[in-house]
PDB file of N, CA and C in Angstrom:
ATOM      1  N   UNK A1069      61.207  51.385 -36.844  1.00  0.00           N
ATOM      2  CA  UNK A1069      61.015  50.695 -35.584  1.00  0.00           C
ATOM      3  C   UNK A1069      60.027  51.450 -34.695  1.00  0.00           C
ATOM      4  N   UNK A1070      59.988  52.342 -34.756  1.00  0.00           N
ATOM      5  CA  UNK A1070      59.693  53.451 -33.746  1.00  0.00           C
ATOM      6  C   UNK A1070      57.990  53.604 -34.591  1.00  0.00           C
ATOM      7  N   UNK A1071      57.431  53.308 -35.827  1.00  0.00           N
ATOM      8  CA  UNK A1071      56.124  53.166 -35.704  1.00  0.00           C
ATOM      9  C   UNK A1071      55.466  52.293 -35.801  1.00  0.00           C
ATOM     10  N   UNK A1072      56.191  51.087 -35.506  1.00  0.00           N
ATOM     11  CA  UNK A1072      55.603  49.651 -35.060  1.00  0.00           C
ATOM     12  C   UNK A1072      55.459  49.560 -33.603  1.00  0.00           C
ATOM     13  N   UNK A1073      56.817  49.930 -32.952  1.00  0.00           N
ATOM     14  CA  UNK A1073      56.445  49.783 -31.348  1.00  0.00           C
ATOM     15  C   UNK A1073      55.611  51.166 -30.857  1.00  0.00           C
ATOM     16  N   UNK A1074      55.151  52.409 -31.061  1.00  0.00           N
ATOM     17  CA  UNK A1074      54.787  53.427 -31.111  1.00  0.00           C
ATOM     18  C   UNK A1074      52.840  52.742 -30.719  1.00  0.00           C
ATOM     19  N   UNK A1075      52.456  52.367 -32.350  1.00  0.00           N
ATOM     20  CA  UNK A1075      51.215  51.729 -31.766  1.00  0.00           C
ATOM     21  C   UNK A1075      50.631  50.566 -30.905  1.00  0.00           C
ATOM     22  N   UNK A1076      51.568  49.560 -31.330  1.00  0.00           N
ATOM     23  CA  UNK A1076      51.124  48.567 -30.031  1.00  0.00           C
ATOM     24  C   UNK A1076      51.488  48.896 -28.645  1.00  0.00           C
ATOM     25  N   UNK A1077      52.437  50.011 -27.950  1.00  0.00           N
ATOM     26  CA  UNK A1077      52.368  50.253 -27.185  1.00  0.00           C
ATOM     27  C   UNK A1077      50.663  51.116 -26.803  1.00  0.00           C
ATOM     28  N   UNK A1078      50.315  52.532 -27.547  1.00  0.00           N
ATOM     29  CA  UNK A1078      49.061  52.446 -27.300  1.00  0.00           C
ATOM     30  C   UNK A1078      47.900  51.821 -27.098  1.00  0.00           C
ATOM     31  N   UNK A1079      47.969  50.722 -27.900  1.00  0.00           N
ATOM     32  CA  UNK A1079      47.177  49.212 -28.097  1.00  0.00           C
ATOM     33  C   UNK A1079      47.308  49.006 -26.777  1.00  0.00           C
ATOM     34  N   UNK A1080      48.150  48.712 -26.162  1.00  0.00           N
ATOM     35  CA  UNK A1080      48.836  47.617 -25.117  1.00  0.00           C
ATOM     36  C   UNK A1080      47.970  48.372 -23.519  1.00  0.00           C
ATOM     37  N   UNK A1081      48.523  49.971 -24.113  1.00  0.00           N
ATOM     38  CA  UNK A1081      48.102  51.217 -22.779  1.00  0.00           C
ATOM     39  C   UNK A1081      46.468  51.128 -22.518  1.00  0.00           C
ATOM     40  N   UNK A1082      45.960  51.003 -23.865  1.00  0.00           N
ATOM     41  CA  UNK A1082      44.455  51.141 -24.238  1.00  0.00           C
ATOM     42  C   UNK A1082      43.770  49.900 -23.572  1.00  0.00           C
ATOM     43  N   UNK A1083      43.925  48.938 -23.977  1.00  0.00           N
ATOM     44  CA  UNK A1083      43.724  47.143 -23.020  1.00  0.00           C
ATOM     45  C   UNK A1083      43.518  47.298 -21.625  1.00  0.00           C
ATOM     46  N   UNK A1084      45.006  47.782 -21.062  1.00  0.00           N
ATOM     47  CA  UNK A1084      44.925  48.116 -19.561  1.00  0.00           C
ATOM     48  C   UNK A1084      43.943  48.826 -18.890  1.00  0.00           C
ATOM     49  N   UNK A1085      43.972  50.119 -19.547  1.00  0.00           N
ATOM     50  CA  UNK A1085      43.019  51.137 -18.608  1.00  0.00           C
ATOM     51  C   UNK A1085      41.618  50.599 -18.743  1.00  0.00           C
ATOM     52  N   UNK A1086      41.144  49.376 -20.011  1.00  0.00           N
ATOM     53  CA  UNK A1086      39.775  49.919 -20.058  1.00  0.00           C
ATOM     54  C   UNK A1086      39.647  48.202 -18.931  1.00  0.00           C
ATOM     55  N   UNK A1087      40.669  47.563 -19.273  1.00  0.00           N
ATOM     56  CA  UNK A1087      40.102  46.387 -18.084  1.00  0.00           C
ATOM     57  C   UNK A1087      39.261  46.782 -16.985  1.00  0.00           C
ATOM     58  N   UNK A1088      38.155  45.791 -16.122  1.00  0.00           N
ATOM     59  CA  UNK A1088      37.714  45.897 -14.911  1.00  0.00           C
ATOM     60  C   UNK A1088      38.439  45.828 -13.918  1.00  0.00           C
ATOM     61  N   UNK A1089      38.178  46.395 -13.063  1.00  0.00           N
ATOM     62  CA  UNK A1089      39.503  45.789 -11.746  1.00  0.00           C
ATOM     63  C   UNK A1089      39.054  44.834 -11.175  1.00  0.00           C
ATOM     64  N   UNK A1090      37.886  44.476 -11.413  1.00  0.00           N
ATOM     65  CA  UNK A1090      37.429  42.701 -10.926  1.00  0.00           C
ATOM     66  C   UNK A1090      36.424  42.534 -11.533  1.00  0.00           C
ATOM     67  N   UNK A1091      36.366  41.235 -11.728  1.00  0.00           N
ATOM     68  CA  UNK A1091      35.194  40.303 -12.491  1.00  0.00           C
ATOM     69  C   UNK A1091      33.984  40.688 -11.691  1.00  0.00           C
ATOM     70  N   UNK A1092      32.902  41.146 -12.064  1.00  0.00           N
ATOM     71  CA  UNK A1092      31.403  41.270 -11.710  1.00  0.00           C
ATOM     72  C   UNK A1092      31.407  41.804 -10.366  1.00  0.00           C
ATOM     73  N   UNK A1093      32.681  42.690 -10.282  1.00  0.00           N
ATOM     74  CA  UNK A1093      32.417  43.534  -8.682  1.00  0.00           C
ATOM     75  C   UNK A1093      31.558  45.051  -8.799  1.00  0.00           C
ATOM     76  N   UNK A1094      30.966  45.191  -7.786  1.00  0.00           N
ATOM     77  CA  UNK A1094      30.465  46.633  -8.010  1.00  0.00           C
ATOM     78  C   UNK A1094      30.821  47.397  -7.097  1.00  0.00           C
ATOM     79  N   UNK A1095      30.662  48.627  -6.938  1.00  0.00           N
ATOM     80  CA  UNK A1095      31.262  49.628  -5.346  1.00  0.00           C
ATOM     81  C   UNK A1095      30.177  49.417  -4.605  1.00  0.00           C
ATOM     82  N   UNK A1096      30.719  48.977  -3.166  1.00  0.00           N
ATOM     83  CA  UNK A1096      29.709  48.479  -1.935  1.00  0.00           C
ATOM     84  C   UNK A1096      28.887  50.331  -1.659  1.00  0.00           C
ATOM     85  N   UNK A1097      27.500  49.452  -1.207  1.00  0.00           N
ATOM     86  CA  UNK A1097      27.256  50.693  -0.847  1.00  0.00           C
ATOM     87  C   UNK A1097      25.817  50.951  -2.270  1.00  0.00           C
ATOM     88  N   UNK A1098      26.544  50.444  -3.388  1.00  0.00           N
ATOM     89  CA  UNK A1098      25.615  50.799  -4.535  1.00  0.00           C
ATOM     90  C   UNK A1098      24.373  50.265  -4.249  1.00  0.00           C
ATOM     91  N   UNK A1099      23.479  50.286  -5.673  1.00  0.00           N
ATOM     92  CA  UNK A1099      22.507  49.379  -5.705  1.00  0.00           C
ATOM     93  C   UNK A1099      22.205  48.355  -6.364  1.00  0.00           C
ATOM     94  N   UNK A1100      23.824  47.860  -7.035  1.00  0.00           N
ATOM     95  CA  UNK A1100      23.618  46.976  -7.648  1.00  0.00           C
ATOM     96  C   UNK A1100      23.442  46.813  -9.335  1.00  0.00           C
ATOM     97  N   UNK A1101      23.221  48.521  -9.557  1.00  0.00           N
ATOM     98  CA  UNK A1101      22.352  48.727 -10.802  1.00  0.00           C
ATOM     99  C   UNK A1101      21.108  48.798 -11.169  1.00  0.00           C
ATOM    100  N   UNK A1102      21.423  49.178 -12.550  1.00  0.00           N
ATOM    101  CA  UNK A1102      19.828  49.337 -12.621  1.00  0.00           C
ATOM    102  C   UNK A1102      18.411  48.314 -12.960  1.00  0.00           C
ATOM    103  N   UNK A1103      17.486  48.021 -12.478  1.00  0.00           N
ATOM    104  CA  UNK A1103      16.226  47.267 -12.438  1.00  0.00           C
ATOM    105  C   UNK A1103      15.593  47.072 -14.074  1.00  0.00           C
ATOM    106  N   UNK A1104      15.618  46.157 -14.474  1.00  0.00           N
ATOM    107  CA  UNK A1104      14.832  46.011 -15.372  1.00  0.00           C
ATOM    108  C   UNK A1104      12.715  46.174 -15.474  1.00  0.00           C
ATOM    109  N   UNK A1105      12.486  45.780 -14.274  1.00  0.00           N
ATOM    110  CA  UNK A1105      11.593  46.122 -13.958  1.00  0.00           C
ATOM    111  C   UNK A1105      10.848  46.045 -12.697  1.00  0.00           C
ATOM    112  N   UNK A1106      10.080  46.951 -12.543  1.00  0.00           N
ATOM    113  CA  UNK A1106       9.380  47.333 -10.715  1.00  0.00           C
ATOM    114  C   UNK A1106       8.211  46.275 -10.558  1.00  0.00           C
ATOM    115  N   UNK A1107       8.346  46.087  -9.593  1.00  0.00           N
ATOM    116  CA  UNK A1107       7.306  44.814  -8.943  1.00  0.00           C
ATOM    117  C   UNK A1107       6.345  45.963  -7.763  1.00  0.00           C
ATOM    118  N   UNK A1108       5.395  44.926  -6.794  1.00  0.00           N
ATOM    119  CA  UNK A1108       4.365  45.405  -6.151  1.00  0.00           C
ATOM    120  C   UNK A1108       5.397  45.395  -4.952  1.00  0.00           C
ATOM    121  N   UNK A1109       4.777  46.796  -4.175  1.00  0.00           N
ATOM    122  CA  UNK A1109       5.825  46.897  -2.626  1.00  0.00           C
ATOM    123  C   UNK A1109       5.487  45.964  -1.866  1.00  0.00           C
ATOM    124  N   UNK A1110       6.114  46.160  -0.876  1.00  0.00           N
ATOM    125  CA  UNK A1110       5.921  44.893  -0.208  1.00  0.00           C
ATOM    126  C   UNK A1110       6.039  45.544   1.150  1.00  0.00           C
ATOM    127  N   UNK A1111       5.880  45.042   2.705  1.00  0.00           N
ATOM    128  CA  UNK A1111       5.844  45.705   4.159  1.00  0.00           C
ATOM    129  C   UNK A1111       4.604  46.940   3.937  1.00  0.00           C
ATOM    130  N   UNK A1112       3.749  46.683   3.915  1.00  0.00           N
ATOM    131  CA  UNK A1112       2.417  47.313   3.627  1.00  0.00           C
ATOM    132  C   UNK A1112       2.466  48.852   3.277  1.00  0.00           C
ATOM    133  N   UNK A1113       3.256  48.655   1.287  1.00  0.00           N
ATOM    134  CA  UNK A1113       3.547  49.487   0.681  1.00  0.00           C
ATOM    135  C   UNK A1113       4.709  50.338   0.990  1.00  0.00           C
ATOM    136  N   UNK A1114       5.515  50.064   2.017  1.00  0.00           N
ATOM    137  CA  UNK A1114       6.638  51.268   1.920  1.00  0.00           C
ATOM    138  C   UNK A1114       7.555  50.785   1.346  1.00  0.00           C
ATOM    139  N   UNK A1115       8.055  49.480   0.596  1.00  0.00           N
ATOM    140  CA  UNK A1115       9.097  49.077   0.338  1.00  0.00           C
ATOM    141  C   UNK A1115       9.001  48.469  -0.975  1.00  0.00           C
ATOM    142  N   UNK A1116       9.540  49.303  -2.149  1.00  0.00           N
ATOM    143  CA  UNK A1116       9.140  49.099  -3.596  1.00  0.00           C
ATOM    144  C   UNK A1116      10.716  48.040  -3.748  1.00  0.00           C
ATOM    145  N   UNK A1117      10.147  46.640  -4.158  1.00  0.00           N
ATOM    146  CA  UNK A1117      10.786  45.728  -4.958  1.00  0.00           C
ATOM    147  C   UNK A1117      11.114  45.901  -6.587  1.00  0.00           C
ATOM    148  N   UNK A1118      12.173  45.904  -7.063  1.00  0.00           N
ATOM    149  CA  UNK A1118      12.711  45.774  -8.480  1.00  0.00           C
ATOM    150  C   UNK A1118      13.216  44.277  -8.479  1.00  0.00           C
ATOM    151  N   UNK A1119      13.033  43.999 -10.215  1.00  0.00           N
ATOM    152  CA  UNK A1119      14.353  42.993 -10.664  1.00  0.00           C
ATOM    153  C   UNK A1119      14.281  42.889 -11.695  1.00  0.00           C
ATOM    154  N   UNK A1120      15.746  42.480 -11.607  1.00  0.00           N
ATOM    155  CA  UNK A1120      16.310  41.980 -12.481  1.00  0.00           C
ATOM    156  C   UNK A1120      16.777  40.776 -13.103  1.00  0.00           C
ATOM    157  N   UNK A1121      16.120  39.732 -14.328  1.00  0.00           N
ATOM    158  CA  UNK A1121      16.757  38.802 -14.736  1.00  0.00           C
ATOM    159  C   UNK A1121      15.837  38.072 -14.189  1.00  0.00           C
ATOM    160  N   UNK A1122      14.685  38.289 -13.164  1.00  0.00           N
ATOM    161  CA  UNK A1122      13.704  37.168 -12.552  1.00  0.00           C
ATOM    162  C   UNK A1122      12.896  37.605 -12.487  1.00  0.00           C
ATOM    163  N   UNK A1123      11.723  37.063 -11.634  1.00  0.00           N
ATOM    164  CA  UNK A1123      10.052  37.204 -11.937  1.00  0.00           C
ATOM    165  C   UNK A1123       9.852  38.215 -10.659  1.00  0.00           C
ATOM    166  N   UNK A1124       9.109  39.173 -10.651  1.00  0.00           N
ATOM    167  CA  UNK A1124       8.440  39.475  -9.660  1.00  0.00           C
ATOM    168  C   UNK A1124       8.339  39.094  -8.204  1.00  0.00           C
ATOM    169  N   UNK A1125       7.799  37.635  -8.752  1.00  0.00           N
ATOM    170  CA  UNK A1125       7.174  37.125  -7.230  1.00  0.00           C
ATOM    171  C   UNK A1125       8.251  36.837  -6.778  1.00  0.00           C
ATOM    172  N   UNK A1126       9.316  36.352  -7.368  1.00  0.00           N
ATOM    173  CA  UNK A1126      10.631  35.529  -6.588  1.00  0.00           C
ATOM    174  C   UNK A1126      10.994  36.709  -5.832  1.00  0.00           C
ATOM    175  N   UNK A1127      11.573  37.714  -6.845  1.00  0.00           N
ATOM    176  CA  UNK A1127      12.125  39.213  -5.950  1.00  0.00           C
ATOM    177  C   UNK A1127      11.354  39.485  -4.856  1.00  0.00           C
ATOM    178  N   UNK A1128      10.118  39.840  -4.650  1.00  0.00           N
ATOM    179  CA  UNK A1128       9.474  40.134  -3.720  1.00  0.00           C
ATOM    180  C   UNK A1128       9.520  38.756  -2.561  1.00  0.00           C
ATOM    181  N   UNK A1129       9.573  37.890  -3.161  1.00  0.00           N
ATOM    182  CA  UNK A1129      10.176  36.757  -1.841  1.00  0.00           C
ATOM    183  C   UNK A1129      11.355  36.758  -1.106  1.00  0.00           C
ATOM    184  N   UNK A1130      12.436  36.955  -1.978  1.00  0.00           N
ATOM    185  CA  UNK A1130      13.912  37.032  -1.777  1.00  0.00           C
ATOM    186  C   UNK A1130      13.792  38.518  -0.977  1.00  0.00           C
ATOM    187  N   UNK A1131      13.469  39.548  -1.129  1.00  0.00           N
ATOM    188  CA  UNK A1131      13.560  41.089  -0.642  1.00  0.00           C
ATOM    189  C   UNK A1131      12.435  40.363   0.592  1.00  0.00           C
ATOM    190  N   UNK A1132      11.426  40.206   1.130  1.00  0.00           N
ATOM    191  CA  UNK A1132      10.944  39.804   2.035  1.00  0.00           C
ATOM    192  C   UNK A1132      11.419  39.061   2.827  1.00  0.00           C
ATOM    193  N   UNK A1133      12.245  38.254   2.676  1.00  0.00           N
ATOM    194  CA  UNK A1133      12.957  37.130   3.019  1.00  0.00           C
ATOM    195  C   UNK A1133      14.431  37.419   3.761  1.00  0.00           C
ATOM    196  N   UNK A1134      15.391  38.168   3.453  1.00  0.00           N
ATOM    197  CA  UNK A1134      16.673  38.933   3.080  1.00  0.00           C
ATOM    198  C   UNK A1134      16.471  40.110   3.961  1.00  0.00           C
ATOM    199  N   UNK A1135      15.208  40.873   4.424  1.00  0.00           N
ATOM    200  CA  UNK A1135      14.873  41.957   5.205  1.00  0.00           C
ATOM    201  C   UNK A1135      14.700  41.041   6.714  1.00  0.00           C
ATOM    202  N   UNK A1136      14.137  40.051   6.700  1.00  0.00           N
ATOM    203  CA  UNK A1136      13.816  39.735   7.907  1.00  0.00           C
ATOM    204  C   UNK A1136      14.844  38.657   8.364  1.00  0.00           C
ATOM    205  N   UNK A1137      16.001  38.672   7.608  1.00  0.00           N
ATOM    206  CA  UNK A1137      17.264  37.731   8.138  1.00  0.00           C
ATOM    207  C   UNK A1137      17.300  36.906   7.697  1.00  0.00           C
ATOM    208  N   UNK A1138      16.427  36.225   6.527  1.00  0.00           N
ATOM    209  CA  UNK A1138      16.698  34.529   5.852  1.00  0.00           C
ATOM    210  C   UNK A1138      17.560  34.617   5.202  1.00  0.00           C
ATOM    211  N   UNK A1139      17.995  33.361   4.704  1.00  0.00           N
ATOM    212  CA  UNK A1139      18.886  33.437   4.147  1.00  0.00           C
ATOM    213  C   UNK A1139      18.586  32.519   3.151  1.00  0.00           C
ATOM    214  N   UNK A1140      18.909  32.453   1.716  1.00  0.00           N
ATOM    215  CA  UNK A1140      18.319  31.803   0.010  1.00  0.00           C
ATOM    216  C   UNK A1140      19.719  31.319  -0.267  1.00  0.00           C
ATOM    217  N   UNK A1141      19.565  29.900  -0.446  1.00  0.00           N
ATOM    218  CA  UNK A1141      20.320  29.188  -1.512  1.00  0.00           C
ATOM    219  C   UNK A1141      20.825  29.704  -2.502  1.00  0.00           C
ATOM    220  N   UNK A1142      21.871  30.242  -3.150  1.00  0.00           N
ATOM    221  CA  UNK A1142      22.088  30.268  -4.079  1.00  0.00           C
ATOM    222  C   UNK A1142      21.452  31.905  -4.357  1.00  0.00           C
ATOM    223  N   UNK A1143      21.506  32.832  -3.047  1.00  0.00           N
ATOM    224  CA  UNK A1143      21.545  34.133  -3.501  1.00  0.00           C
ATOM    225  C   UNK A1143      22.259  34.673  -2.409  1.00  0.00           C
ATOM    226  N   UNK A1144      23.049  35.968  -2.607  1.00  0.00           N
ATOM    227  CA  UNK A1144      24.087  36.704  -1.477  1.00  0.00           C
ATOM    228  C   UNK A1144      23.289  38.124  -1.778  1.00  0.00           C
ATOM    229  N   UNK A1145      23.236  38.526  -0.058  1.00  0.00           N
ATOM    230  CA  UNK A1145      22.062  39.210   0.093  1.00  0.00           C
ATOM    231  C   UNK A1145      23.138  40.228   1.172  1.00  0.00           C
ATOM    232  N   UNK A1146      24.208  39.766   1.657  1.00  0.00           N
ATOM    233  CA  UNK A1146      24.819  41.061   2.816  1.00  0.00           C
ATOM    234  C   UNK A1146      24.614  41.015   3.810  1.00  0.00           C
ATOM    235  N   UNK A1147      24.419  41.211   4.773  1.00  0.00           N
ATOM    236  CA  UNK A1147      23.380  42.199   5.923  1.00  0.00           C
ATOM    237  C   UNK A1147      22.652  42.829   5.856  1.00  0.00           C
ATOM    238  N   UNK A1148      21.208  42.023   5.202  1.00  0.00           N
ATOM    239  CA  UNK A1148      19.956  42.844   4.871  1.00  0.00           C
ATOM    240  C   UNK A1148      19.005  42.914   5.662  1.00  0.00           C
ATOM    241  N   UNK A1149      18.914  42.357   6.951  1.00  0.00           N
ATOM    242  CA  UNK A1149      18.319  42.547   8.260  1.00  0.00           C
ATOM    243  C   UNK A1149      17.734  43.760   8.388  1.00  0.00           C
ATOM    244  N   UNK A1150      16.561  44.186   8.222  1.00  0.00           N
ATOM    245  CA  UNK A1150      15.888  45.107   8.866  1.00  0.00           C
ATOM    246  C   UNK A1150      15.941  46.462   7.914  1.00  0.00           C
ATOM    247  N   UNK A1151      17.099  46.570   6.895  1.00  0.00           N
ATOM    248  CA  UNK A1151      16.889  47.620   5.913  1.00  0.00           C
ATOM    249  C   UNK A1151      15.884  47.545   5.291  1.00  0.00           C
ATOM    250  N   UNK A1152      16.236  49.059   4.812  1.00  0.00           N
ATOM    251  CA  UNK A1152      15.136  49.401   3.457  1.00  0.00           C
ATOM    252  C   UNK A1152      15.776  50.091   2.649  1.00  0.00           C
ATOM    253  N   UNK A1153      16.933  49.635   2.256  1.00  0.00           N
ATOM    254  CA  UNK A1153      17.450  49.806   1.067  1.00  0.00           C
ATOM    255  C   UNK A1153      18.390  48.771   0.870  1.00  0.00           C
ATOM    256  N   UNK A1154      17.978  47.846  -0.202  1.00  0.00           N
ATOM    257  CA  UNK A1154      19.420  46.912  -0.667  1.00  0.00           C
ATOM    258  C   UNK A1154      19.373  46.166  -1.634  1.00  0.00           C
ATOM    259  N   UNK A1155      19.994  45.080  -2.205  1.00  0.00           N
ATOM    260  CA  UNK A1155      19.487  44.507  -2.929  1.00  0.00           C
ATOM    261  C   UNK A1155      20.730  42.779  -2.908  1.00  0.00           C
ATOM    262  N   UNK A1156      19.959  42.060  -3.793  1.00  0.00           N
ATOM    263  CA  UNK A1156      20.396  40.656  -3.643  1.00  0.00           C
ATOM    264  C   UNK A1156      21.406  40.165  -4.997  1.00  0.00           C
ATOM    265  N   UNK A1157      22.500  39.448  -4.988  1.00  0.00           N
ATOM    266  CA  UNK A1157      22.619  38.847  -6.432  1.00  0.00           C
ATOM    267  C   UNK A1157      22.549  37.555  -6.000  1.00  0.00           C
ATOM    268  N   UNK A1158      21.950  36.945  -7.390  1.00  0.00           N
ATOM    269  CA  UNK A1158      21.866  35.374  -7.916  1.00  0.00           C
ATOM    270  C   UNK A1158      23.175  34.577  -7.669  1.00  0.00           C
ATOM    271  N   UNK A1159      23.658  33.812  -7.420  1.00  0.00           N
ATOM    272  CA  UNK A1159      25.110  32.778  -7.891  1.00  0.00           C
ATOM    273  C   UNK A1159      23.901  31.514  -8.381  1.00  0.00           C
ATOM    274  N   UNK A1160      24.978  30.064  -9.160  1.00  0.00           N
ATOM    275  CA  UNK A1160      24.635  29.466  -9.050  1.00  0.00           C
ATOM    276  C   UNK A1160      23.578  29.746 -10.435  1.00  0.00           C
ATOM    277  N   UNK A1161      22.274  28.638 -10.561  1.00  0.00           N
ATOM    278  CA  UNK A1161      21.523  28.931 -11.704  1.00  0.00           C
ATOM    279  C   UNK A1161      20.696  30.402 -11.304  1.00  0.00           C
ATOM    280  N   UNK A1162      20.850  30.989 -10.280  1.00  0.00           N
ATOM    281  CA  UNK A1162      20.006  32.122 -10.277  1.00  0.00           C
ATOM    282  C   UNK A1162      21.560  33.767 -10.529  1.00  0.00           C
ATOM    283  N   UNK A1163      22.460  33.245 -11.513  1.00  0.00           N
ATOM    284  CA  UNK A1163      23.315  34.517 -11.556  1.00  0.00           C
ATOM    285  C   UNK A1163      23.188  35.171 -12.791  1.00  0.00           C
ATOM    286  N   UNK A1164      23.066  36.175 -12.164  1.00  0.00           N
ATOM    287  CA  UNK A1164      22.957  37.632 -13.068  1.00  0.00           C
ATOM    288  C   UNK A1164      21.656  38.053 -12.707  1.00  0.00           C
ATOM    289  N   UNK A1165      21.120  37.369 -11.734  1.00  0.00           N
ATOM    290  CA  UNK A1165      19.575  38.374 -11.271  1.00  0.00           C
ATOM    291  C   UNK A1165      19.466  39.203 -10.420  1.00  0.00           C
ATOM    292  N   UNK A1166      19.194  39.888  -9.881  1.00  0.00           N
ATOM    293  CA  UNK A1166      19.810  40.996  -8.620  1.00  0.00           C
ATOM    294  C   UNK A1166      18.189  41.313  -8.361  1.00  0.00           C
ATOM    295  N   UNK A1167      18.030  41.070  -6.927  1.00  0.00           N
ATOM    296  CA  UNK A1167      16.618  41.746  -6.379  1.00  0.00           C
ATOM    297  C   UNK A1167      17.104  43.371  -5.254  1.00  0.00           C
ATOM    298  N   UNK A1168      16.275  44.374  -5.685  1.00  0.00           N
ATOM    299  CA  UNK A1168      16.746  45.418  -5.438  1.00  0.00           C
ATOM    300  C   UNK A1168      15.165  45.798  -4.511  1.00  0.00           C
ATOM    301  N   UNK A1169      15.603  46.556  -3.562  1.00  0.00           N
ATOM    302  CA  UNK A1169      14.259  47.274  -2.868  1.00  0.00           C
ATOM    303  C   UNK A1169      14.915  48.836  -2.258  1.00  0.00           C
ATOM    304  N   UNK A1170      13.892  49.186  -1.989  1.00  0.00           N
ATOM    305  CA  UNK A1170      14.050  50.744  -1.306  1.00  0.00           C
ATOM    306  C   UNK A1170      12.865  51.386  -0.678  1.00  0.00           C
ATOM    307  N   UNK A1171      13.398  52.149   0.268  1.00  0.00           N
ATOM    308  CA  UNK A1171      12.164  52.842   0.796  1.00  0.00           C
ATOM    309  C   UNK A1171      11.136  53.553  -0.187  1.00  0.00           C
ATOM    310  N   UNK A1172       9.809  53.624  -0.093  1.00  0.00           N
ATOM    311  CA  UNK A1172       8.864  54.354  -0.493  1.00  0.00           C
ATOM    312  C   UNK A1172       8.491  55.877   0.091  1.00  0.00           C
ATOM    313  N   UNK A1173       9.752  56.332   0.763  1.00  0.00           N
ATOM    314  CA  UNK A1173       9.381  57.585   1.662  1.00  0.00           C
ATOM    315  C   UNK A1173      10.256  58.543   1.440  1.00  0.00           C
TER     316      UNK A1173
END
């Protein structure tokens, strides 16, 4: 008895710990992760745009856009007013893309 319930209890222990503690959450504060690839800065060069999962130009729209208070359909951006560091995720047909920026200084 004792080496049948012995491993599926490890099994069982093993499942638990490696679960997420939430579906597609990340720790606030981050950046979201990492960039698949760097785009052209943008605010006359101090502010280097990344992304991920989308084109360039969109990121650099959405990060232009998201800095000066707009707000995009179908992307959640925070309180990105006036920073220079943050980044955006997709919902909707634009999820799993994340536009990321940061200071150049």
């Amino acid at each position: 008895m004792l080496r049948r319930t012995l491993p599926c209890a490890l099994v069982a222990c093993g499942l638990v710990l490696s679960a997420p503690a939430s579906s597609g959450a990340h720790n606030p504060g981050s950046d979201g992760g990492p960039i698949f690839k760097g785009c052209q800065p943008i605010a006359n060069k101090t502010i280097y745009v990344g992304a991920t999962r989308i084109s360039c130009t969109t990121a650099r729209k959405i990060a232009t856009g998201a800095r000066q208070g707009k707000r995009y359909q179908n992307w959640s951006c925070g309180k990105a007013k006036g920073t220079t560091f943050g980044h955006c995720h997709g919902r909707g047909y634009a999820r799993g893309a994340i536009v990321h920026w940061a200071s150049n200084d």
